Amino acid sequence: MAKPTVNINNAIRAAEVRVIGADSEQLGVIPTSKALELAAQLELDLVEVSPTAVPPVCRIMDYGKFKYQQSKKQQEAKKKQIHVEVKEIKLRPKTDDHDLMFKVKHVRRFLEEGNKAKVTLVFRGREITHMDIGRAVIQRFAAELEDIAVIESQPRVDGRNMFMIVAPKAKK
């Protein structure tokens, strides 16, 4: 994705521009050459803020400082961004009750950390003919988690696997 380029100083092609001064005061519509002179006198840059306006709007500012502040804002936004992982847990149709509860406990921990969980039920050999048993196991797993999780993707079959995705419930 290409970043939009901003026209600065001599890259501005319009004959006249609406200029906003360094102190955010309106200087009005003036020829581009005169606006460039004003910016040069203040030892600042003429930056095109709104190129689609008629006439284009330009601001007199320190472009290097402006770019630095923009990058700092982006870094700060990136810090506050929440990264959600999808953890996977595998089951079998013949998984015993105790083992199932143990795996439920693991998924609860994943969900409490704010991650999503992919519950995969693996069929081996002739087990694939008993989809109803597998569906019952995965539904029971979902029932054990209904107080803390919401089913994001209903159980569906992909080859010899049946899987569903559970996500933590939204906090109020």
mmCIF file with all atom_site columns, C-alpha atoms in Angstrom:
data_model
loop_
_atom_site.group_PDB
_atom_site.id
_atom_site.type_symbol
_atom_site.label_atom_id
_atom_site.label_alt_id
_atom_site.label_comp_id
_atom_site.label_asym_id
_atom_site.label_entity_id
_atom_site.label_seq_id
_atom_site.pdbx_PDB_ins_code
_atom_site.Cartn_x
_atom_site.Cartn_y
_atom_site.Cartn_z
_atom_site.occupancy
_atom_site.B_iso_or_equiv
_atom_site.pdbx_formal_charge
_atom_site.auth_seq_id
_atom_site.auth_comp_id
_atom_site.auth_asym_id
_atom_site.auth_atom_id
_atom_site.pdbx_PDB_model_num
ATOM 1   C CA . MET A 1 1   ? 0.000   0.000   0.000  1.00 0.00 ? 1   MET A CA 1
ATOM 2   C CA . ALA A 1 2   ? 1.590   3.264   -1.141 1.00 0.00 ? 2   ALA A CA 1
ATOM 3   C CA . LYS A 1 3   ? 1.528   6.110   1.346  1.00 0.00 ? 3   LYS A CA 1
ATOM 4   C CA . PRO A 1 4   ? -0.040  9.303   0.039  1.00 0.00 ? 4   PRO A CA 1
ATOM 5   C CA . THR A 1 5   ? 2.619   11.858  -0.773 1.00 0.00 ? 5   THR A CA 1
ATOM 6   C CA . VAL A 1 6   ? 2.342   15.432  0.428  1.00 0.00 ? 6   VAL A CA 1
ATOM 7   C CA . ASN A 1 7   ? 3.455   18.257  -1.837 1.00 0.00 ? 7   ASN A CA 1
ATOM 8   C CA . ILE A 1 8   ? 5.993   20.541  -0.175 1.00 0.00 ? 8   ILE A CA 1
ATOM 9   C CA . ASN A 1 9   ? 7.443   23.890  -1.247 1.00 0.00 ? 9   ASN A CA 1
ATOM 10  C CA . ASN A 1 10  ? 8.292   23.807  -4.984 1.00 0.00 ? 10  ASN A CA 1
ATOM 11  C CA . ALA A 1 11  ? 6.315   20.583  -5.583 1.00 0.00 ? 11  ALA A CA 1
ATOM 12  C CA . ILE A 1 12  ? 3.048   22.559  -5.235 1.00 0.00 ? 12  ILE A CA 1
ATOM 13  C CA . ARG A 1 13  ? 1.741   23.096  -8.776 1.00 0.00 ? 13  ARG A CA 1
ATOM 14  C CA . ALA A 1 14  ? -1.288  25.333  -8.191 1.00 0.00 ? 14  ALA A CA 1
ATOM 15  C CA . ALA A 1 15  ? -1.095  28.960  -9.373 1.00 0.00 ? 15  ALA A CA 1
ATOM 16  C CA . GLU A 1 16  ? -2.586  30.281  -6.148 1.00 0.00 ? 16  GLU A CA 1
ATOM 17  C CA . VAL A 1 17  ? -3.256  28.724  -2.776 1.00 0.00 ? 17  VAL A CA 1
ATOM 18  C CA . ARG A 1 18  ? -5.182  29.437  0.431  1.00 0.00 ? 18  ARG A CA 1
ATOM 19  C CA . VAL A 1 19  ? -2.499  29.861  3.087  1.00 0.00 ? 19  VAL A CA 1
ATOM 20  C CA . ILE A 1 20  ? -2.709  29.160  6.816  1.00 0.00 ? 20  ILE A CA 1
ATOM 21  C CA . GLY A 1 21  ? 0.133   30.759  8.756  1.00 0.00 ? 21  GLY A CA 1
ATOM 22  C CA . ALA A 1 22  ? 2.489   29.213  11.293 1.00 0.00 ? 22  ALA A CA 1
ATOM 23  C CA . ASP A 1 23  ? 0.244   30.425  14.150 1.00 0.00 ? 23  ASP A CA 1
ATOM 24  C CA . SER A 1 24  ? -2.897  28.930  12.501 1.00 0.00 ? 24  SER A CA 1
ATOM 25  C CA . GLU A 1 25  ? -4.070  32.329  11.255 1.00 0.00 ? 25  GLU A CA 1
ATOM 26  C CA . GLN A 1 26  ? -5.726  32.646  7.829  1.00 0.00 ? 26  GLN A CA 1
ATOM 27  C CA . LEU A 1 27  ? -3.533  34.584  5.394  1.00 0.00 ? 27  LEU A CA 1
ATOM 28  C CA . GLY A 1 28  ? -6.048  34.278  2.538  1.00 0.00 ? 28  GLY A CA 1
ATOM 29  C CA . VAL A 1 29  ? -5.683  33.265  -1.109 1.00 0.00 ? 29  VAL A CA 1
ATOM 30  C CA . ILE A 1 30  ? -2.297  34.330  -2.472 1.00 0.00 ? 30  ILE A CA 1
ATOM 31  C CA . PRO A 1 31  ? -0.062  33.302  -5.406 1.00 0.00 ? 31  PRO A CA 1
ATOM 32  C CA . THR A 1 32  ? 2.090   30.230  -4.721 1.00 0.00 ? 32  THR A CA 1
ATOM 33  C CA . SER A 1 33  ? 5.343   32.129  -5.328 1.00 0.00 ? 33  SER A CA 1
ATOM 34  C CA . LYS A 1 34  ? 4.442   34.719  -2.664 1.00 0.00 ? 34  LYS A CA 1
ATOM 35  C CA . ALA A 1 35  ? 3.423   31.929  -0.215 1.00 0.00 ? 35  ALA A CA 1
ATOM 36  C CA . LEU A 1 36  ? 6.811   30.257  -0.797 1.00 0.00 ? 36  LEU A CA 1
ATOM 37  C CA . GLU A 1 37  ? 8.560   33.556  -0.042 1.00 0.00 ? 37  GLU A CA 1
ATOM 38  C CA . LEU A 1 38  ? 6.593   33.929  3.214  1.00 0.00 ? 38  LEU A CA 1
ATOM 39  C CA . ALA A 1 39  ? 7.576   30.408  4.266  1.00 0.00 ? 39  ALA A CA 1
ATOM 40  C CA . ALA A 1 40  ? 11.224  31.049  3.372  1.00 0.00 ? 40  ALA A CA 1
ATOM 41  C CA . GLN A 1 41  ? 11.258  34.266  5.456  1.00 0.00 ? 41  GLN A CA 1
ATOM 42  C CA . LEU A 1 42  ? 10.036  32.266  8.488  1.00 0.00 ? 42  LEU A CA 1
ATOM 43  C CA . GLU A 1 43  ? 12.516  29.467  7.648  1.00 0.00 ? 43  GLU A CA 1
ATOM 44  C CA . LEU A 1 44  ? 9.621   27.003  7.435  1.00 0.00 ? 44  LEU A CA 1
ATOM 45  C CA . ASP A 1 45  ? 8.042   24.869  4.719  1.00 0.00 ? 45  ASP A CA 1
ATOM 46  C CA . LEU A 1 46  ? 4.893   25.399  2.681  1.00 0.00 ? 46  LEU A CA 1
ATOM 47  C CA . VAL A 1 47  ? 2.951   22.115  2.968  1.00 0.00 ? 47  VAL A CA 1
ATOM 48  C CA . GLU A 1 48  ? -0.130  21.267  0.923  1.00 0.00 ? 48  GLU A CA 1
ATOM 49  C CA . VAL A 1 49  ? -2.751  20.191  3.476  1.00 0.00 ? 49  VAL A CA 1
ATOM 50  C CA . SER A 1 50  ? -5.813  19.796  1.252  1.00 0.00 ? 50  SER A CA 1
ATOM 51  C CA . PRO A 1 51  ? -4.838  19.346  -2.410 1.00 0.00 ? 51  PRO A CA 1
ATOM 52  C CA . THR A 1 52  ? -8.425  18.672  -3.578 1.00 0.00 ? 52  THR A CA 1
ATOM 53  C CA . ALA A 1 53  ? -9.841  21.994  -2.353 1.00 0.00 ? 53  ALA A CA 1
ATOM 54  C CA . VAL A 1 54  ? -10.270 24.893  -4.786 1.00 0.00 ? 54  VAL A CA 1
ATOM 55  C CA . PRO A 1 55  ? -7.852  26.644  -4.363 1.00 0.00 ? 55  PRO A CA 1
ATOM 56  C CA . PRO A 1 56  ? -5.614  24.072  -2.572 1.00 0.00 ? 56  PRO A CA 1
ATOM 57  C CA . VAL A 1 57  ? -5.034  24.749  1.129  1.00 0.00 ? 57  VAL A CA 1
ATOM 58  C CA . CYS A 1 58  ? -1.416  25.061  2.268  1.00 0.00 ? 58  CYS A CA 1
ATOM 59  C CA . ARG A 1 59  ? 0.039   25.543  5.717  1.00 0.00 ? 59  ARG A CA 1
ATOM 60  C CA . ILE A 1 60  ? 3.333   27.145  6.739  1.00 0.00 ? 60  ILE A CA 1
ATOM 61  C CA . MET A 1 61  ? 5.012   24.704  9.153  1.00 0.00 ? 61  MET A CA 1
ATOM 62  C CA . ASP A 1 62  ? 8.193   22.835  9.965  1.00 0.00 ? 62  ASP A CA 1
ATOM 63  C CA . TYR A 1 63  ? 7.641   19.702  7.851  1.00 0.00 ? 63  TYR A CA 1
ATOM 64  C CA . GLY A 1 64  ? 10.382  17.650  9.550  1.00 0.00 ? 64  GLY A CA 1
ATOM 65  C CA . LYS A 1 65  ? 8.835   18.295  12.971 1.00 0.00 ? 65  LYS A CA 1
ATOM 66  C CA . PHE A 1 66  ? 5.370   17.489  11.563 1.00 0.00 ? 66  PHE A CA 1
ATOM 67  C CA . LYS A 1 67  ? 6.552   14.121  10.188 1.00 0.00 ? 67  LYS A CA 1
ATOM 68  C CA . TYR A 1 68  ? 8.241   13.315  13.500 1.00 0.00 ? 68  TYR A CA 1
ATOM 69  C CA . GLN A 1 69  ? 5.026   14.027  15.442 1.00 0.00 ? 69  GLN A CA 1
ATOM 70  C CA . GLN A 1 70  ? 3.016   11.881  12.992 1.00 0.00 ? 70  GLN A CA 1
ATOM 71  C CA . SER A 1 71  ? 5.390   8.933   13.455 1.00 0.00 ? 71  SER A CA 1
ATOM 72  C CA . LYS A 1 72  ? 5.187   9.325   17.250 1.00 0.00 ? 72  LYS A CA 1
ATOM 73  C CA . LYS A 1 73  ? 1.368   9.259   17.064 1.00 0.00 ? 73  LYS A CA 1
ATOM 74  C CA . GLN A 1 74  ? 1.485   6.085   14.955 1.00 0.00 ? 74  GLN A CA 1
ATOM 75  C CA . GLN A 1 75  ? 3.883   4.402   17.396 1.00 0.00 ? 75  GLN A CA 1
ATOM 76  C CA . GLU A 1 76  ? 1.610   5.320   20.309 1.00 0.00 ? 76  GLU A CA 1
ATOM 77  C CA . ALA A 1 77  ? -1.435  3.921   18.506 1.00 0.00 ? 77  ALA A CA 1
ATOM 78  C CA . LYS A 1 78  ? 0.489   0.729   17.758 1.00 0.00 ? 78  LYS A CA 1
ATOM 79  C CA . LYS A 1 79  ? 1.372   0.344   21.458 1.00 0.00 ? 79  LYS A CA 1
ATOM 80  C CA . LYS A 1 80  ? -2.275  0.578   22.480 1.00 0.00 ? 80  LYS A CA 1
ATOM 81  C CA . GLN A 1 81  ? -3.341  -1.957  19.864 1.00 0.00 ? 81  GLN A CA 1
ATOM 82  C CA . ILE A 1 82  ? -4.466  -5.311  21.256 1.00 0.00 ? 82  ILE A CA 1
ATOM 83  C CA . HIS A 1 83  ? -2.940  -8.375  19.634 1.00 0.00 ? 83  HIS A CA 1
ATOM 84  C CA . VAL A 1 84  ? -5.256  -11.400 19.759 1.00 0.00 ? 84  VAL A CA 1
ATOM 85  C CA . GLU A 1 85  ? -3.797  -14.849 19.198 1.00 0.00 ? 85  GLU A CA 1
ATOM 86  C CA . VAL A 1 86  ? -5.723  -17.958 18.231 1.00 0.00 ? 86  VAL A CA 1
ATOM 87  C CA . LYS A 1 87  ? -4.697  -20.894 20.401 1.00 0.00 ? 87  LYS A CA 1
ATOM 88  C CA . GLU A 1 88  ? -5.644  -24.405 19.313 1.00 0.00 ? 88  GLU A CA 1
ATOM 89  C CA . ILE A 1 89  ? -6.740  -27.381 21.377 1.00 0.00 ? 89  ILE A CA 1
ATOM 90  C CA . LYS A 1 90  ? -7.247  -30.832 19.841 1.00 0.00 ? 90  LYS A CA 1
ATOM 91  C CA . LEU A 1 91  ? -9.790  -33.423 20.900 1.00 0.00 ? 91  LEU A CA 1
ATOM 92  C CA . ARG A 1 92  ? -10.886 -36.876 19.748 1.00 0.00 ? 92  ARG A CA 1
ATOM 93  C CA . PRO A 1 93  ? -14.419 -38.307 19.772 1.00 0.00 ? 93  PRO A CA 1
ATOM 94  C CA . LYS A 1 94  ? -13.286 -40.802 22.435 1.00 0.00 ? 94  LYS A CA 1
ATOM 95  C CA . THR A 1 95  ? -11.690 -38.187 24.714 1.00 0.00 ? 95  THR A CA 1
ATOM 96  C CA . ASP A 1 96  ? -12.561 -39.100 28.310 1.00 0.00 ? 96  ASP A CA 1
ATOM 97  C CA . ASP A 1 97  ? -14.510 -36.780 30.653 1.00 0.00 ? 97  ASP A CA 1
ATOM 98  C CA . HIS A 1 98  ? -11.542 -35.903 32.860 1.00 0.00 ? 98  HIS A CA 1
ATOM 99  C CA . ASP A 1 99  ? -9.320  -35.137 29.850 1.00 0.00 ? 99  ASP A CA 1
ATOM 100 C CA . LEU A 1 100 ? -12.100 -33.044 28.334 1.00 0.00 ? 100 LEU A CA 1
ATOM 101 C CA . MET A 1 101 ? -12.443 -30.997 31.542 1.00 0.00 ? 101 MET A CA 1
ATOM 102 C CA . PHE A 1 102 ? -8.666  -30.550 31.662 1.00 0.00 ? 102 PHE A CA 1
ATOM 103 C CA . LYS A 1 103 ? -8.726  -29.156 28.119 1.00 0.00 ? 103 LYS A CA 1
ATOM 104 C CA . VAL A 1 104 ? -11.695 -26.925 29.016 1.00 0.00 ? 104 VAL A CA 1
ATOM 105 C CA . LYS A 1 105 ? -9.554  -25.500 31.824 1.00 0.00 ? 105 LYS A CA 1
ATOM 106 C CA . HIS A 1 106 ? -6.769  -24.711 29.331 1.00 0.00 ? 106 HIS A CA 1
ATOM 107 C CA . VAL A 1 107 ? -9.178  -22.981 26.964 1.00 0.00 ? 107 VAL A CA 1
ATOM 108 C CA . ARG A 1 108 ? -10.610 -20.965 29.871 1.00 0.00 ? 108 ARG A CA 1
ATOM 109 C CA . ARG A 1 109 ? -7.095  -19.720 30.613 1.00 0.00 ? 109 ARG A CA 1
ATOM 110 C CA . PHE A 1 110 ? -6.596  -18.739 26.941 1.00 0.00 ? 110 PHE A CA 1
ATOM 111 C CA . LEU A 1 111 ? -9.894  -16.856 26.939 1.00 0.00 ? 111 LEU A CA 1
ATOM 112 C CA . GLU A 1 112 ? -9.132  -15.046 30.195 1.00 0.00 ? 112 GLU A CA 1
ATOM 113 C CA . GLU A 1 113 ? -5.883  -13.807 28.626 1.00 0.00 ? 113 GLU A CA 1
ATOM 114 C CA . GLY A 1 114 ? -8.010  -12.298 25.855 1.00 0.00 ? 114 GLY A CA 1
ATOM 115 C CA . ASN A 1 115 ? -7.080  -14.831 23.168 1.00 0.00 ? 115 ASN A CA 1
ATOM 116 C CA . LYS A 1 116 ? -9.383  -16.819 20.932 1.00 0.00 ? 116 LYS A CA 1
ATOM 117 C CA . ALA A 1 117 ? -9.354  -20.603 20.914 1.00 0.00 ? 117 ALA A CA 1
ATOM 118 C CA . LYS A 1 118 ? -9.799  -23.025 18.045 1.00 0.00 ? 118 LYS A CA 1
ATOM 119 C CA . VAL A 1 119 ? -11.253 -26.310 19.259 1.00 0.00 ? 119 VAL A CA 1
ATOM 120 C CA . THR A 1 120 ? -10.407 -29.076 16.772 1.00 0.00 ? 120 THR A CA 1
ATOM 121 C CA . LEU A 1 121 ? -11.941 -32.538 16.952 1.00 0.00 ? 121 LEU A CA 1
ATOM 122 C CA . VAL A 1 122 ? -9.850  -35.038 14.974 1.00 0.00 ? 122 VAL A CA 1
ATOM 123 C CA . PHE A 1 123 ? -11.467 -38.158 13.534 1.00 0.00 ? 123 PHE A CA 1
ATOM 124 C CA . ARG A 1 124 ? -9.216  -41.163 12.851 1.00 0.00 ? 124 ARG A CA 1
ATOM 125 C CA . GLY A 1 125 ? -10.034 -44.237 10.826 1.00 0.00 ? 125 GLY A CA 1
ATOM 126 C CA . ARG A 1 126 ? -13.684 -45.300 11.053 1.00 0.00 ? 126 ARG A CA 1
ATOM 127 C CA . GLU A 1 127 ? -14.535 -42.623 13.619 1.00 0.00 ? 127 GLU A CA 1
ATOM 128 C CA . ILE A 1 128 ? -15.533 -40.362 10.720 1.00 0.00 ? 128 ILE A CA 1
ATOM 129 C CA . THR A 1 129 ? -18.703 -42.437 10.268 1.00 0.00 ? 129 THR A CA 1
ATOM 130 C CA . HIS A 1 130 ? -19.892 -41.330 13.734 1.00 0.00 ? 130 HIS A CA 1
ATOM 131 C CA . MET A 1 131 ? -20.124 -37.574 13.208 1.00 0.00 ? 131 MET A CA 1
ATOM 132 C CA . ASP A 1 132 ? -22.951 -37.403 15.761 1.00 0.00 ? 132 ASP A CA 1
ATOM 133 C CA . ILE A 1 133 ? -20.596 -38.528 18.573 1.00 0.00 ? 133 ILE A CA 1
ATOM 134 C CA . GLY A 1 134 ? -18.032 -35.902 17.548 1.00 0.00 ? 134 GLY A CA 1
ATOM 135 C CA . ARG A 1 135 ? -20.684 -33.194 17.332 1.00 0.00 ? 135 ARG A CA 1
ATOM 136 C CA . ALA A 1 136 ? -21.915 -34.129 20.835 1.00 0.00 ? 136 ALA A CA 1
ATOM 137 C CA . VAL A 1 137 ? -18.374 -33.849 22.246 1.00 0.00 ? 137 VAL A CA 1
ATOM 138 C CA . ILE A 1 138 ? -17.783 -30.432 20.670 1.00 0.00 ? 138 ILE A CA 1
ATOM 139 C CA . GLN A 1 139 ? -21.248 -29.191 21.805 1.00 0.00 ? 139 GLN A CA 1
ATOM 140 C CA . ARG A 1 140 ? -20.489 -30.336 25.365 1.00 0.00 ? 140 ARG A CA 1
ATOM 141 C CA . PHE A 1 141 ? -17.164 -28.462 25.188 1.00 0.00 ? 141 PHE A CA 1
ATOM 142 C CA . ALA A 1 142 ? -19.039 -25.318 24.099 1.00 0.00 ? 142 ALA A CA 1
ATOM 143 C CA . ALA A 1 143 ? -21.589 -25.766 26.900 1.00 0.00 ? 143 ALA A CA 1
ATOM 144 C CA . GLU A 1 144 ? -18.782 -25.905 29.485 1.00 0.00 ? 144 GLU A CA 1
ATOM 145 C CA . LEU A 1 145 ? -17.465 -22.556 28.209 1.00 0.00 ? 145 LEU A CA 1
ATOM 146 C CA . GLU A 1 146 ? -20.754 -20.686 27.657 1.00 0.00 ? 146 GLU A CA 1
ATOM 147 C CA . ASP A 1 147 ? -20.340 -18.529 30.804 1.00 0.00 ? 147 ASP A CA 1
ATOM 148 C CA . ILE A 1 148 ? -17.004 -17.079 29.644 1.00 0.00 ? 148 ILE A CA 1
ATOM 149 C CA . ALA A 1 149 ? -17.022 -17.504 25.836 1.00 0.00 ? 149 ALA A CA 1
ATOM 150 C CA . VAL A 1 150 ? -19.097 -16.935 22.755 1.00 0.00 ? 150 VAL A CA 1
ATOM 151 C CA . ILE A 1 151 ? -18.942 -19.259 19.742 1.00 0.00 ? 151 ILE A CA 1
ATOM 152 C CA . GLU A 1 152 ? -17.511 -17.174 16.930 1.00 0.00 ? 152 GLU A CA 1
ATOM 153 C CA . SER A 1 153 ? -17.598 -19.937 14.327 1.00 0.00 ? 153 SER A CA 1
ATOM 154 C CA . GLN A 1 154 ? -20.106 -22.779 14.650 1.00 0.00 ? 154 GLN A CA 1
ATOM 155 C CA . PRO A 1 155 ? -18.706 -26.348 14.460 1.00 0.00 ? 155 PRO A CA 1
ATOM 156 C CA . ARG A 1 156 ? -17.983 -27.313 10.871 1.00 0.00 ? 156 ARG A CA 1
ATOM 157 C CA . VAL A 1 157 ? -16.252 -30.203 9.180  1.00 0.00 ? 157 VAL A CA 1
ATOM 158 C CA . ASP A 1 158 ? -13.082 -29.864 7.122  1.00 0.00 ? 158 ASP A CA 1
ATOM 159 C CA . GLY A 1 159 ? -11.839 -33.237 5.889  1.00 0.00 ? 159 GLY A CA 1
ATOM 160 C CA . ARG A 1 160 ? -11.288 -35.457 8.937  1.00 0.00 ? 160 ARG A CA 1
ATOM 161 C CA . ASN A 1 161 ? -11.489 -32.530 11.359 1.00 0.00 ? 161 ASN A CA 1
ATOM 162 C CA . MET A 1 162 ? -14.403 -30.747 12.968 1.00 0.00 ? 162 MET A CA 1
ATOM 163 C CA . PHE A 1 163 ? -13.590 -27.363 14.423 1.00 0.00 ? 163 PHE A CA 1
ATOM 164 C CA . MET A 1 164 ? -15.128 -24.314 16.032 1.00 0.00 ? 164 MET A CA 1
ATOM 165 C CA . ILE A 1 165 ? -13.678 -21.014 17.167 1.00 0.00 ? 165 ILE A CA 1
ATOM 166 C CA . VAL A 1 166 ? -14.553 -19.527 20.561 1.00 0.00 ? 166 VAL A CA 1
ATOM 167 C CA . ALA A 1 167 ? -13.809 -15.978 21.633 1.00 0.00 ? 167 ALA A CA 1
ATOM 168 C CA . PRO A 1 168 ? -14.022 -14.322 25.056 1.00 0.00 ? 168 PRO A CA 1
ATOM 169 C CA . LYS A 1 169 ? -17.296 -12.548 25.837 1.00 0.00 ? 169 LYS A CA 1
ATOM 170 C CA . ALA A 1 170 ? -17.127 -8.768  25.597 1.00 0.00 ? 170 ALA A CA 1
ATOM 171 C CA . LYS A 1 171 ? -16.459 -7.154  28.972 1.00 0.00 ? 171 LYS A CA 1
ATOM 172 C CA . LYS A 1 172 ? -19.184 -4.823  30.202 1.00 0.00 ? 172 LYS A CA 1
#
